[in-house]
Amino acid sequence: MTVLFIRALYYFLVILSTLIVVSALISWLPINHGSFLVRLLHSIIDPVLGPIRTMIKKSIFGGANMALDFSPFIAYLILTTLQNYLRPYM
C-alpha cells in the first residue's frame, strides 16, 4: 500500500513538473493565451506557482520591477528534488 502511494505521488510530481515546463514554454510562444487548453493548464499550475510568486515578491529580489518570473524555475527545482528523494523508495 505504501509503495503504491509513493509511486502515485512520484508520477504526480513528474506530471506537475512537466506541466510547469510546458507552461513556461507556452508563455514564450505567440499563441492565443485565452484558449481552453491554456486556461486549463494555468488553472492547474497557478496554485503551485502562486505561493512561490508571493514569497519572491516579499523578498529582496522581488518587487514590481521584476522583468523575469523565476517561479516556474524554483517550482521545477523543488519538484525534481522531491522526485529524487522518492525515487529510491519505489
C-alpha positions as YAML, in Angstrom:
chain: A
units: angstrom
residues:
- id: 1
  name: MET
  ca: [0.00, 0.00, 0.00]
- id: 2
  name: THR
  ca: [2.80, 2.41, 0.86]
- id: 3
  name: VAL
  ca: [4.69, 1.62, -2.33]
- id: 4
  name: LEU
  ca: [1.56, 2.34, -4.37]
- id: 5
  name: PHE
  ca: [1.14, 5.70, -2.65]
- id: 6
  name: ILE
  ca: [4.81, 6.62, -3.20]
- id: 7
  name: ARG
  ca: [4.58, 5.66, -6.88]
- id: 8
  name: ALA
  ca: [1.39, 7.68, -7.33]
- id: 9
  name: LEU
  ca: [2.99, 10.69, -5.64]
- id: 10
  name: TYR
  ca: [6.13, 10.31, -7.73]
- id: 11
  name: TYR
  ca: [4.21, 10.22, -11.02]
- id: 12
  name: PHE
  ca: [2.03, 13.14, -9.89]
- id: 13
  name: LEU
  ca: [5.21, 15.17, -9.31]
- id: 14
  name: VAL
  ca: [6.56, 14.13, -12.73]
- id: 15
  name: ILE
  ca: [3.35, 15.24, -14.46]
- id: 16
  name: LEU
  ca: [3.25, 18.50, -12.50]
- id: 17
  name: SER
  ca: [6.86, 19.36, -13.31]
- id: 18
  name: THR
  ca: [6.24, 18.57, -16.98]
- id: 19
  name: LEU
  ca: [3.21, 20.86, -16.99]
- id: 20
  name: ILE
  ca: [5.30, 23.64, -15.46]
- id: 21
  name: VAL
  ca: [7.86, 23.32, -18.26]
- id: 22
  name: VAL
  ca: [5.09, 23.29, -20.88]
- id: 23
  name: SER
  ca: [3.51, 26.37, -19.30]
- id: 24
  name: ALA
  ca: [6.83, 28.22, -19.33]
- id: 25
  name: LEU
  ca: [7.39, 27.34, -22.99]
- id: 26
  name: ILE
  ca: [3.86, 28.36, -23.95]
- id: 27
  name: SER
  ca: [4.36, 31.76, -22.33]
- id: 28
  name: TRP
  ca: [7.10, 32.50, -24.89]
- id: 29
  name: LEU
  ca: [5.01, 31.50, -27.93]
- id: 30
  name: PRO
  ca: [2.71, 33.83, -29.84]
- id: 31
  name: ILE
  ca: [-0.47, 31.81, -29.32]
- id: 32
  name: ASN
  ca: [-3.93, 32.63, -28.01]
- id: 33
  name: HIS
  ca: [-3.48, 32.62, -24.23]
- id: 34
  name: GLY
  ca: [-7.25, 32.71, -23.77]
- id: 35
  name: SER
  ca: [-7.82, 29.29, -25.33]
- id: 36
  name: PHE
  ca: [-9.35, 26.50, -23.30]
- id: 37
  name: LEU
  ca: [-6.20, 24.36, -23.04]
- id: 38
  name: VAL
  ca: [-4.00, 27.27, -21.94]
- id: 39
  name: ARG
  ca: [-6.56, 28.35, -19.33]
- id: 40
  name: LEU
  ca: [-6.81, 24.74, -18.11]
- id: 41
  name: LEU
  ca: [-3.04, 24.50, -17.88]
- id: 42
  name: HIS
  ca: [-2.85, 27.72, -15.88]
- id: 43
  name: SER
  ca: [-5.64, 26.59, -13.56]
- id: 44
  name: ILE
  ca: [-3.55, 23.51, -12.73]
- id: 45
  name: ILE
  ca: [-0.20, 25.30, -12.42]
- id: 46
  name: ASP
  ca: [-1.18, 28.59, -10.73]
- id: 47
  name: PRO
  ca: [-1.90, 27.05, -7.29]
- id: 48
  name: VAL
  ca: [1.68, 25.75, -7.30]
- id: 49
  name: LEU
  ca: [3.32, 28.93, -8.61]
- id: 50
  name: GLY
  ca: [1.19, 31.41, -6.64]
- id: 51
  name: PRO
  ca: [2.81, 30.91, -3.22]
- id: 52
  name: ILE
  ca: [6.28, 30.97, -4.78]
- id: 53
  name: ARG
  ca: [5.49, 34.24, -6.56]
- id: 54
  name: THR
  ca: [4.25, 35.72, -3.28]
- id: 55
  name: MET
  ca: [7.46, 34.73, -1.50]
- id: 56
  name: ILE
  ca: [9.58, 36.19, -4.30]
- id: 57
  name: LYS
  ca: [7.65, 39.50, -4.20]
- id: 58
  name: LYS
  ca: [8.14, 39.74, -0.43]
- id: 59
  name: SER
  ca: [11.86, 39.02, -0.69]
- id: 60
  name: ILE
  ca: [14.61, 41.48, -1.55]
- id: 61
  name: PHE
  ca: [14.74, 40.03, -5.08]
- id: 62
  name: GLY
  ca: [11.09, 40.74, -5.85]
- id: 63
  name: GLY
  ca: [9.09, 43.83, -6.45]
- id: 64
  name: ALA
  ca: [7.03, 45.47, -9.14]
- id: 65
  name: ASN
  ca: [10.00, 45.91, -11.49]
- id: 66
  name: MET
  ca: [10.86, 42.22, -11.93]
- id: 67
  name: ALA
  ca: [11.46, 41.55, -15.60]
- id: 68
  name: LEU
  ca: [11.54, 37.74, -15.36]
- id: 69
  name: ASP
  ca: [9.33, 35.35, -13.44]
- id: 70
  name: PHE
  ca: [11.56, 32.80, -11.72]
- id: 71
  name: SER
  ca: [8.71, 30.95, -10.00]
- id: 72
  name: PRO
  ca: [8.47, 28.16, -12.64]
- id: 73
  name: PHE
  ca: [12.20, 27.52, -12.29]
- id: 74
  name: ILE
  ca: [12.01, 27.40, -8.48]
- id: 75
  name: ALA
  ca: [8.93, 25.15, -8.56]
- id: 76
  name: TYR
  ca: [10.64, 22.84, -11.05]
- id: 77
  name: LEU
  ca: [13.70, 22.60, -8.78]
- id: 78
  name: ILE
  ca: [11.55, 21.79, -5.75]
- id: 79
  name: LEU
  ca: [9.53, 19.16, -7.62]
- id: 80
  name: THR
  ca: [12.58, 17.43, -9.10]
- id: 81
  name: THR
  ca: [14.23, 17.40, -5.66]
- id: 82
  name: LEU
  ca: [11.15, 15.68, -4.24]
- id: 83
  name: GLN
  ca: [11.19, 13.22, -7.16]
- id: 84
  name: ASN
  ca: [14.84, 12.39, -6.49]
- id: 85
  name: TYR
  ca: [14.02, 11.86, -2.82]
- id: 86
  name: LEU
  ca: [11.14, 9.47, -3.62]
- id: 87
  name: ARG
  ca: [12.92, 7.50, -6.37]
- id: 88
  name: PRO
  ca: [14.81, 5.06, -4.04]
- id: 89
  name: TYR
  ca: [11.56, 4.07, -2.29]
- id: 90
  name: MET
  ca: [9.85, 2.91, -5.47]
...
